[in-house]
């Protein structure tokens, strides 16, 4: 034990400087004392204070993590390091197992496409993976990225850890009483239920697969439109994963270390971390490592609770055995007290395709007596045939109720699919009746159309209009992009029937058509119509453009009569050619008298 403590003290003294330097390097671009508000904007204040969140309002449930810090040597192995044990150990600490490294880089590439504004670096996933599971226990994974044995954190039973009762009926962690963090990125089941992703394309979302877990971690860190290239958003994202300032600084130290360079090592050869944040959580008990069953507390068989023993009477003058005091009952959590959910005044949920919903879903958690319950996780899930998402691109969002018992979901971003769908609110970790909210996405619309340019289109009968008709659609003064437009050559301003003469369009077969549907403005609200042609009828005609939302524009088209052809000369009316020689021009050379 003394040797163990001495090793930790020496290691701590040597590596504290690494953490301090890493945090300083990552914070160099920050203003002194800068921190961020709830939207990730910088402000002045205590930059190291962690947000006040419930333990189960994080990816890991604030489970224990590894506190080992990066080595002082370079991340890249030196040729002079030798092949001895010391050199191999340094390479193992600095290197990342091949499959694990590939999963991080694939997740970064996917997020670069799906959420380019997040700017997620794979090194951040590597830093979190190192702190959470020692890179999947040194890269002990199968060819498809699944851990050889499950990686489980201690059960979150409130004894030295957070108290999170079972939310998955043991489906992920095998524990039907309490939750445990699962897999190489250590998601608690209730978070994985909505954050899980299929990263290796096998059709499953497995928290024990490094490809699935890395992609899920990337999406989790990129929610709320966080930009991880900004120091404030980076800190908020890491703290949302595990709400601890020490955790933040440990992850930042590994992030800086990996950014300086790293290298690939074979699977299964990574160095196993040693020190954990819960080393002193239960005095006298060796903390469980991920992948093992948490040890029983002293004096108790594993997985059982002691029952009180009756006092035995003294025999032969021996003192009686003192009674065993039963352990105090675990106090109920806020979640345990929730009886039902109520709508907290949500307005009508309607938005145009591509627009943000003005209203946000608001739900209140209450006891049976109607009293508000704070610090309860409410899960909002989009249900139905819709491509609408919450801000950040997720279809599920979990929000903790405030002091008034209210949880407000992130804003809804309407997709292109129109129609009705539902937002279902439910309590995480408790089976109570949820609250459904009906929402509707309407078609994109414009309330105004304007002709681009001041010159009215004109052509000659039988010809074609030289310039195409161009219009711009707007909605409430802003460009109305992707709005459907119908164009019809109408009979007159008072008669919307399709005209049977005058200007026309051509279909794919070159036939004349006088009505077009399926036209759509571009992202800037601009629309250029196909070329117009004119038949032999001269006059003034109307092209009517209409959109969803009621915008209408009549464009006057002028067809001028074709010019009359010049008559051919009539030979019978031409005068006969003259035969008078005197009128013929002389072809003889002129003679000039001599001087």
Short mmCIF file of C-alpha atoms in Angstrom, two decimals, residues 194-406:
data_model
loop_
_atom_site.label_atom_id
_atom_site.label_comp_id
_atom_site.label_asym_id
_atom_site.label_seq_id
_atom_site.Cartn_x
_atom_site.Cartn_y
_atom_site.Cartn_z
CA UNK A 194 -31.59 8.34 -27.30
CA UNK A 195 -27.96 9.16 -28.08
CA UNK A 196 -26.95 5.72 -29.42
CA UNK A 197 -25.80 5.50 -33.04
CA UNK A 198 -24.89 2.77 -35.52
CA UNK A 199 -21.31 3.64 -36.41
CA UNK A 200 -20.22 0.43 -38.13
CA UNK A 201 -23.27 -0.06 -40.33
CA UNK A 202 -24.40 -3.39 -38.92
CA UNK A 203 -27.92 -2.16 -38.20
CA UNK A 204 -27.44 -2.16 -34.40
CA UNK A 205 -26.72 0.53 -31.84
CA UNK A 206 -24.40 -1.24 -29.40
CA UNK A 207 -22.80 0.77 -26.56
CA UNK A 208 -20.13 -1.94 -26.33
CA UNK A 209 -18.99 -1.28 -29.92
CA UNK A 210 -16.35 1.42 -30.24
CA UNK A 211 -17.61 2.57 -33.66
CA UNK A 212 -21.17 2.98 -32.35
CA UNK A 213 -20.02 4.53 -29.06
CA UNK A 214 -17.58 6.98 -30.67
CA UNK A 215 -20.20 8.24 -33.13
CA UNK A 216 -22.75 8.56 -30.33
CA UNK A 217 -20.23 10.52 -28.24
CA UNK A 218 -19.57 12.82 -31.20
CA UNK A 219 -23.28 13.55 -31.67
CA UNK A 220 -23.68 14.06 -27.92
CA UNK A 221 -20.82 16.59 -27.83
CA UNK A 222 -22.19 18.41 -30.89
CA UNK A 223 -25.74 18.93 -29.67
CA UNK A 224 -27.16 22.41 -28.96
CA UNK A 225 -25.19 23.75 -31.96
CA UNK A 226 -21.98 23.85 -29.92
CA UNK A 227 -18.87 24.83 -31.88
CA UNK A 228 -16.01 22.88 -30.34
CA UNK A 229 -13.42 25.13 -31.93
CA UNK A 230 -14.61 27.76 -29.45
CA UNK A 231 -13.15 27.38 -25.98
CA UNK A 232 -16.41 28.14 -24.20
CA UNK A 233 -18.44 25.55 -26.13
CA UNK A 234 -15.65 22.99 -25.78
CA UNK A 235 -15.70 23.30 -21.99
CA UNK A 236 -19.50 23.11 -21.85
CA UNK A 237 -19.52 19.98 -24.02
CA UNK A 238 -16.93 18.19 -21.87
CA UNK A 239 -18.68 19.14 -18.64
CA UNK A 240 -21.95 17.84 -20.08
CA UNK A 241 -20.27 14.47 -20.48
CA UNK A 242 -19.20 14.32 -16.83
CA UNK A 243 -19.94 17.29 -14.59
CA UNK A 244 -16.62 17.68 -12.80
CA UNK A 245 -13.95 20.35 -13.09
CA UNK A 246 -11.27 17.71 -12.40
CA UNK A 247 -12.75 15.62 -15.22
CA UNK A 248 -12.67 18.67 -17.51
CA UNK A 249 -9.01 19.35 -16.78
CA UNK A 250 -8.04 15.69 -17.21
CA UNK A 251 -9.75 15.47 -20.60
CA UNK A 252 -8.20 18.76 -21.71
CA UNK A 253 -4.74 17.48 -20.79
CA UNK A 254 -5.18 14.38 -22.98
CA UNK A 255 -6.72 16.47 -25.77
CA UNK A 256 -3.65 18.69 -25.85
CA UNK A 257 -1.38 15.63 -25.68
CA UNK A 258 -3.04 13.93 -28.64
CA UNK A 259 -3.11 17.15 -30.64
CA UNK A 260 0.69 17.23 -30.43
CA UNK A 261 0.74 13.87 -32.22
CA UNK A 262 0.04 10.24 -31.61
CA UNK A 263 0.58 6.91 -33.29
CA UNK A 264 -1.26 3.69 -33.96
CA UNK A 265 -0.49 0.56 -31.95
CA UNK A 266 -1.86 -2.98 -32.35
CA UNK A 267 -5.21 -3.77 -30.76
CA UNK A 268 -4.91 -5.13 -27.25
CA UNK A 269 -1.47 -3.63 -26.56
CA UNK A 270 -2.51 -0.31 -25.04
CA UNK A 271 -1.40 0.58 -21.53
CA UNK A 272 -4.09 0.01 -18.92
CA UNK A 273 -4.86 3.03 -16.72
CA UNK A 274 -4.51 2.66 -12.97
CA UNK A 275 -5.82 5.60 -10.97
CA UNK A 276 -9.52 6.32 -10.72
CA UNK A 277 -11.55 9.19 -9.37
CA UNK A 278 -13.31 6.89 -6.90
CA UNK A 279 -10.14 5.43 -5.36
CA UNK A 280 -11.16 6.84 -1.99
CA UNK A 281 -14.93 6.68 -2.43
CA UNK A 282 -15.25 3.56 -0.29
CA UNK A 283 -12.46 3.26 2.30
CA UNK A 284 -11.09 -0.23 2.63
CA UNK A 285 -12.52 -1.42 -0.67
CA UNK A 286 -10.56 -1.73 -3.90
CA UNK A 287 -12.52 0.14 -6.54
CA UNK A 288 -13.92 -1.92 -9.36
CA UNK A 289 -12.41 -1.47 -12.78
CA UNK A 290 -14.68 -1.12 -15.77
CA UNK A 291 -15.56 -4.55 -17.01
CA UNK A 292 -15.83 -6.10 -13.58
CA UNK A 293 -18.68 -6.52 -11.15
CA UNK A 294 -18.58 -3.82 -8.45
CA UNK A 295 -17.29 -5.32 -5.18
CA UNK A 296 -19.55 -5.85 -2.22
CA UNK A 297 -19.28 -3.36 0.58
CA UNK A 298 -17.42 -4.65 3.68
CA UNK A 299 -19.31 -7.30 5.59
CA UNK A 300 -21.89 -7.84 2.87
CA UNK A 301 -22.13 -10.60 0.28
CA UNK A 302 -22.06 -9.31 -3.27
CA UNK A 303 -25.43 -8.23 -4.64
CA UNK A 304 -27.30 -8.61 -1.34
CA UNK A 305 -28.37 -6.45 1.55
CA UNK A 306 -27.98 -7.68 5.17
CA UNK A 307 -31.10 -8.41 7.14
CA UNK A 308 -31.24 -7.39 10.79
CA UNK A 309 -30.24 -10.17 13.22
CA UNK A 310 -32.25 -10.70 16.37
CA UNK A 311 -30.39 -10.18 19.61
CA UNK A 312 -29.23 -13.51 21.10
CA UNK A 313 -29.62 -13.95 24.82
CA UNK A 314 -26.45 -14.37 26.87
CA UNK A 315 -25.43 -17.96 27.53
CA UNK A 316 -23.27 -18.93 30.48
CA UNK A 317 -22.75 -15.37 31.50
CA UNK A 318 -21.60 -14.34 28.02
CA UNK A 319 -22.83 -10.94 26.91
CA UNK A 320 -25.58 -11.05 24.38
CA UNK A 321 -24.83 -10.25 20.74
CA UNK A 322 -25.75 -6.63 20.11
CA UNK A 323 -28.54 -6.15 17.59
CA UNK A 324 -27.60 -5.21 14.08
CA UNK A 325 -29.13 -1.91 13.06
CA UNK A 326 -30.74 -2.18 9.66
CA UNK A 327 -29.39 0.22 7.09
CA UNK A 328 -31.47 3.34 6.61
CA UNK A 329 -33.89 3.25 3.73
CA UNK A 330 -32.67 4.95 0.61
CA UNK A 331 -34.46 8.29 0.38
CA UNK A 332 -36.62 8.71 -2.71
CA UNK A 333 -35.17 10.61 -5.61
CA UNK A 334 -37.11 13.44 -7.26
CA UNK A 335 -37.94 11.02 -10.07
CA UNK A 336 -39.54 8.64 -7.57
CA UNK A 337 -42.00 11.35 -6.52
CA UNK A 338 -43.32 12.17 -10.00
CA UNK A 339 -46.93 11.10 -10.38
CA UNK A 340 -47.79 12.68 -13.73
CA UNK A 341 -46.78 15.21 -16.35
CA UNK A 342 -48.76 18.26 -17.41
CA UNK A 343 -48.55 20.59 -20.36
CA UNK A 344 -46.90 23.77 -19.09
CA UNK A 345 -48.60 26.15 -21.51
CA UNK A 346 -47.28 25.07 -24.89
CA UNK A 347 -48.82 27.06 -27.72
CA UNK A 348 -49.75 25.89 -31.19
CA UNK A 349 -46.87 24.01 -32.76
CA UNK A 350 -46.90 24.99 -36.43
CA UNK A 351 -44.07 25.98 -38.72
CA UNK A 352 -43.37 26.28 -42.39
CA UNK A 353 -41.01 23.72 -43.93
CA UNK A 354 -37.41 24.74 -43.37
CA UNK A 355 -38.28 27.21 -40.61
CA UNK A 356 -37.88 27.11 -36.83
CA UNK A 357 -41.00 26.61 -34.73
CA UNK A 358 -41.83 29.77 -32.81
CA UNK A 359 -43.27 27.76 -29.90
CA UNK A 360 -41.28 25.30 -27.79
CA UNK A 361 -42.71 22.27 -26.01
CA UNK A 362 -42.98 22.86 -22.27
CA UNK A 363 -43.81 20.13 -19.73
CA UNK A 364 -44.27 20.21 -15.95
CA UNK A 365 -43.53 17.29 -13.61
CA UNK A 366 -45.87 17.05 -10.62
CA UNK A 367 -46.51 14.89 -7.58
CA UNK A 368 -49.90 13.29 -7.01
CA UNK A 369 -50.88 16.39 -5.05
CA UNK A 370 -49.91 18.64 -7.98
CA UNK A 371 -46.67 19.92 -6.46
CA UNK A 372 -43.82 20.74 -8.84
CA UNK A 373 -40.86 18.35 -8.95
CA UNK A 374 -37.46 19.78 -9.83
CA UNK A 375 -34.36 17.96 -11.12
CA UNK A 376 -36.30 15.34 -13.06
CA UNK A 377 -35.16 14.31 -16.52
CA UNK A 378 -37.84 14.67 -19.20
CA UNK A 379 -37.27 12.97 -22.52
CA UNK A 380 -38.85 14.60 -25.59
CA UNK A 381 -39.16 12.27 -28.59
CA UNK A 382 -40.36 13.08 -32.11
CA UNK A 383 -42.92 10.52 -33.26
CA UNK A 384 -44.38 10.07 -36.75
CA UNK A 385 -43.43 10.45 -40.39
CA UNK A 386 -41.36 13.62 -40.20
CA UNK A 387 -37.87 14.91 -40.88
CA UNK A 388 -38.26 17.66 -38.31
CA UNK A 389 -35.56 17.65 -35.62
CA UNK A 390 -34.65 19.50 -32.50
CA UNK A 391 -31.98 22.17 -32.81
CA UNK A 392 -28.73 20.33 -33.45
CA UNK A 393 -30.30 17.64 -35.63
CA UNK A 394 -31.47 15.21 -32.94
CA UNK A 395 -34.87 13.50 -32.79
CA UNK A 396 -34.68 12.98 -29.01
CA UNK A 397 -33.78 15.54 -26.36
CA UNK A 398 -33.53 15.17 -22.60
CA UNK A 399 -34.01 18.20 -20.36
CA UNK A 400 -33.98 18.47 -16.57
CA UNK A 401 -36.90 20.24 -14.89
CA UNK A 402 -36.15 23.55 -13.19
CA UNK A 403 -37.22 24.72 -9.74
CA UNK A 404 -40.78 25.18 -10.99
CA UNK A 405 -40.87 21.59 -12.27
CA UNK A 406 -40.83 22.70 -15.90
#
